Amino acid sequence: MDFIIGVWQVVFLFLFNCKLCGCYGIVCAGIVMVESDIIRLGTNLTVRCQSDTERCGRHFAIDFNGKTIFEKMDCSFVQTEIVVNKPRSRVLCRVKENENWHIVCGKDLTAGYPPPKPTKFNCVTHRHSIYVNCSMAVTTETHLSTNYTVTFEHERTSQSLQYEMKNGHFSVPRSVFNETLTYEVHVKGHNELGEANSAFTFSVSNCVIPSTPEITKVEFNNGSFSPTIHWESSDGSLKPSLRFRSVHKNQDWVLGKVTELQDGVILMQESLEPLMSYVLELRVCVNSTNCSMWSHPFKINSPGIAPSHKLDVWRIIKKKDARGLQDVTVLWKPYKSEDYTGKLLQYKLFYEEKDKVHEKSCSADVTRHTIQLPLEVAKINVNAITSVGSSPSAPVSLTYTGKPAPVITYLSPAPGGSVRLDWDVTPYSGVVERIMGFVVQWQQSPVHLHWKRLAKDSNYTFLEGLQGGVLYNISLYIEEASGVSDPAFGQVYSKEEKPLTGPDVSITPVEEKHVLIQWDELEEEKRRGFVTNYTIYFQRHTDNMLIQSTTLPHTLPRALNWKLLDPQESFDVMVSAWNSAGEGPKGAAATCYSDRRWTCGKTVSDYTTDRMVPGFCLVAAIPIVILANLMYLKCVRQRMMKMCMSMGVTWLFENLPKFDDSNAIKLLKDESYHPWGPLPVDSDPPLTPIEDVTPSWGRQDSYPTVLHEDVPQTPMERESCIECPYKPQRTEGVYETTEEELKEEEDQFHSLLSPIHLPYDLSWDISSIPVIPGRLNSILPMDGSLGSLSVLESFLLTPHTNENDGGVKEDERIVETRNIEQSSFISQTVLPNDLESIFI
C-alpha cells in the first residue's frame, strides 16, 4: 500500500513539474507553416496560419516575439512575412470568436549563421611532451550547433587521421606522426545552414616550442614601482617576453619592456601605478615565430609611495633640573597627502646615549613628544613609518654652538595679516661659511608654536597666517652642522587693535589736598597692541561731569600726584590705554569721597552697595518688629482669631467645654467656699412656661440667659473681664446698629443685670463685651476660650415680666432674656448634671 502511494506521489510531482516547466504544449486548432525551422539571421520569412474551422468574418492575428504584427479578417487562412533577427523567436497565430481570442497554433524558430571558413589553426608540442596540442580560434559565432573535424593526410603513406574538435582544441598522441614528414590538414566545419573547409600544413618538427615558463616571485625594491620578476623554465636560457594588465580597469594586455638582470631574473622597465592590482604573464621564445605558451597569470599588488624626503623637525629645550636632565620637546610637521600613499602607521624617535640607541614610538596623530635627556645627547632622529615604507631619518640638534645671534634689522606688520622679518649676519663673517641655514620660530603661547627653515643665503622672510591683536614672540637662529646659535628675539603684532579694557586704578591720599593715583599694566591679551599713552579722566561723582583729563606716555611710571581743586567735592578717576589703533575703553572707576576723611580708592559700585545693604535690612526689620510686638497683645490675637472664624468653617473653631478643668468643678471641690452650700429651702422651683424663640438669619447675636437664685446679697466690685485699649472695628455687613439703638440696648442690659442680682464674682462690664456684627457661629467665653452659640441656644427660655414694673420676680426663678437677634453674649461653662443648681 505504501509503495502505491509513493508511486502516485511521484506521478503527481512529475505532472506538476511538467506544468511549471512548460511540458504541456499548445493544443492547436490549426497549423502555422514556415519555409524552414532553421533560418539564417536577418532573412525574411513567410508565415502562414491555417485554422481547422472554416467560418468567415473572423479576425486572425499573428504575434511575433510577443507583439502583434499582423491582423486580418478571413475565413480560415492568413499569411504575412517577418524578419528574423534573433537566434530564438516564437510565432503565434490567434483567432477571435465571440469577443474572445483563441490560439490557432504556434511555432518556435531558430536562427543563426553557417560556419565560417576555419582560420588560425595551430598545433604545438613541447620538446619532451608526448602529445601534440591543436587549437583553432573561432572568429564568428554561429548560434547553432557546429561540428569541426580535422583530418591529417599524407599522400606517400596514404595515412589519414581524423579527429573531432571540441571547444576549439584537441590533443593527438605524438607517436602517430612521423616527425620527418609534412602532413596536409583539412578542417571542416558543419551545421544545419551549411559547411566550410580549410587546408593547412603540419610538421611535428616545426611545431615544437619551448616549455611554458613559470613566474616564481615579483618584488619592488627601494620604493620603485618597476617590479623585479623571478621565473623558471626547463628549456634553459631563452629570451623572455612579458605582458601585463590591470585587474580593476578591464585593461587589455600590454607588452612590457624588460631588462634581463641575470638568468631567471628580469626587471620591468615600465612603472606601475601605486596601490593597484595587476596580472603578469611570461613566455620565452627561440625566435620571433617560435615562442612558448604564456605562463599562468601571476597576480601582484603594486606598493604605495613611501615618503622620499625628511620630516621638518624642531625642538624646544628647557633648563636642566637638579639631576642634570633637560626637558626636550621634539616637534615635527606631518607629511602632506601627496608626499606618500598608503597609511601612516607611527613616528619613531631615535637617540644615542652612552653608546646605546634608544627608541621611542609615537602614534600617527601626534606631532610632538617631550622627553628628559642628559646633556650628553647631542641630537635626535625622527622617522615616519608608513604601510609602504619608512621616511629618511630627520636629525635635530640639541647643542648650542655659543655663536652670537644674527641681528634683526626689521620686524613690522606687512599687508595680508603677515609680518616681515629682516636680519643681517655681515658682522659675523667668520660664521657665514659654516651656516647651513636659518630657523625662524614664532609663537603666541607655549602650545601654539610655529617654525620655518630658510636657506643659507636668505636675509628676510614673511611670516603668514598670524592673528590680529595677538602678540607674537619671534626667535631667529643660525643653524650649523655642529648645532644652533643663540637666538635673536623680537615681538610683533601682525595687526594692532584697540585695547579691550582700561587699567585698574587705585587712589591714595598723600596730603590734605593731594592724592597719589596709580594704575596697573594691562594684561597681554587685553592690550592687542603696543601701549603708547595713558589718559587719566577726572569726573565729578555726583553728576559724572568731566572735570579734567591728562594724557601721559607709557614710558613714564604709572602714577600721578594730583592736587585737589575742591577738597570738599567727591570725584571719580578712570584710566584708558592707547595704541596705534586708537584709544580703548575706560577702566573701572575709583572714587574719592569728600564727606569722609581718607576714604579714597573704593569703586562707586562698592560704596553704593555698602550703603544699600543696611538700608534694606532696616526697612525689612521694622514691620517684623511691629508685628512681633502686636502678637503679645491679647486683644490683637483675639481679633485675628475672630477674623479667621468669620472666614473659616464653624466646626474648625469649636472649643468644647472641658469639665475637668472648669471653674464650677474647682469650686465644688473647695468645701471652704460656703455660698455654694445647700439652699435653705430644698424644694423644686416652680415650672416656668417656655416660649420657643426663632433666631433671625439677619443677626443671631443675643444676650445669654441669666438664672437668679435667692442667695445672700454680697457687695461685689465690678471688674472688667477684658481690659484692653484695642476697640474692635465695625465691619460693613448686612446689619448695622446705630448709636441710639446701641445705647438703648446698654441701658436695658444694665437694668436687667444689676450687680445685686449677680451672685458672687459674676459681675460683667458691658463695655468690654465685643460685638461681632453679622451672623456668629461661635462665641468668646469669659476665660478667653472659643465657644459655640449652640450651647447658649439650648438654655434660652422665654422671659416672664411683671405687669406693674416690668421687673423679674426673684422667688419664682423667672428666666429673663433679650432678643437674640440684637446682641451676643459670653457664657460660663455648663456645670455637671448632678449639681443642685445650674449656672450658665
Short mmCIF file of C-alpha atoms in Angstrom, two decimals, residues 498-505 518-523 526-527 531 533-535 537 558 573-578 583-589:
data_model
loop_
_atom_site.label_atom_id
_atom_site.label_comp_id
_atom_site.label_asym_id
_atom_site.label_seq_id
_atom_site.Cartn_x
_atom_site.Cartn_y
_atom_site.Cartn_z
CA LYS A 498 42.13 98.88 20.20
CA PRO A 499 42.57 97.67 23.79
CA LEU A 500 39.71 95.63 25.18
CA THR A 501 39.55 97.50 28.52
CA GLY A 502 41.28 100.11 30.65
CA PRO A 503 43.66 99.53 33.56
CA ASP A 504 42.55 99.29 37.18
CA VAL A 505 43.10 102.44 39.29
CA GLN A 518 48.30 104.65 40.37
CA TRP A 519 47.15 102.17 37.71
CA ASP A 520 48.15 98.65 36.77
CA GLU A 521 49.60 97.47 33.48
CA LEU A 522 47.07 95.84 31.14
CA GLU A 523 47.18 92.10 30.68
CA LYS A 526 43.77 92.84 26.57
CA ARG A 527 46.36 95.19 25.06
CA VAL A 531 50.54 100.68 24.51
CA ASN A 533 49.86 106.50 26.07
CA TYR A 534 47.54 106.54 29.07
CA THR A 535 44.76 109.07 29.58
CA TYR A 537 39.99 111.16 33.42
CA ARG A 558 52.20 104.53 36.01
CA VAL A 573 39.17 108.62 38.41
CA MET A 574 39.33 106.39 35.30
CA VAL A 575 42.25 105.48 33.01
CA SER A 576 42.27 104.39 29.34
CA ALA A 577 45.10 102.95 27.24
CA TRP A 578 46.18 103.91 23.71
CA GLU A 583 42.05 104.56 22.45
CA GLY A 584 40.48 101.69 24.34
CA PRO A 585 37.57 101.94 26.79
CA LYS A 586 37.96 103.45 30.24
CA GLY A 587 38.73 101.14 33.10
CA ALA A 588 36.81 100.74 36.35
CA ALA A 589 36.39 103.99 38.27
#
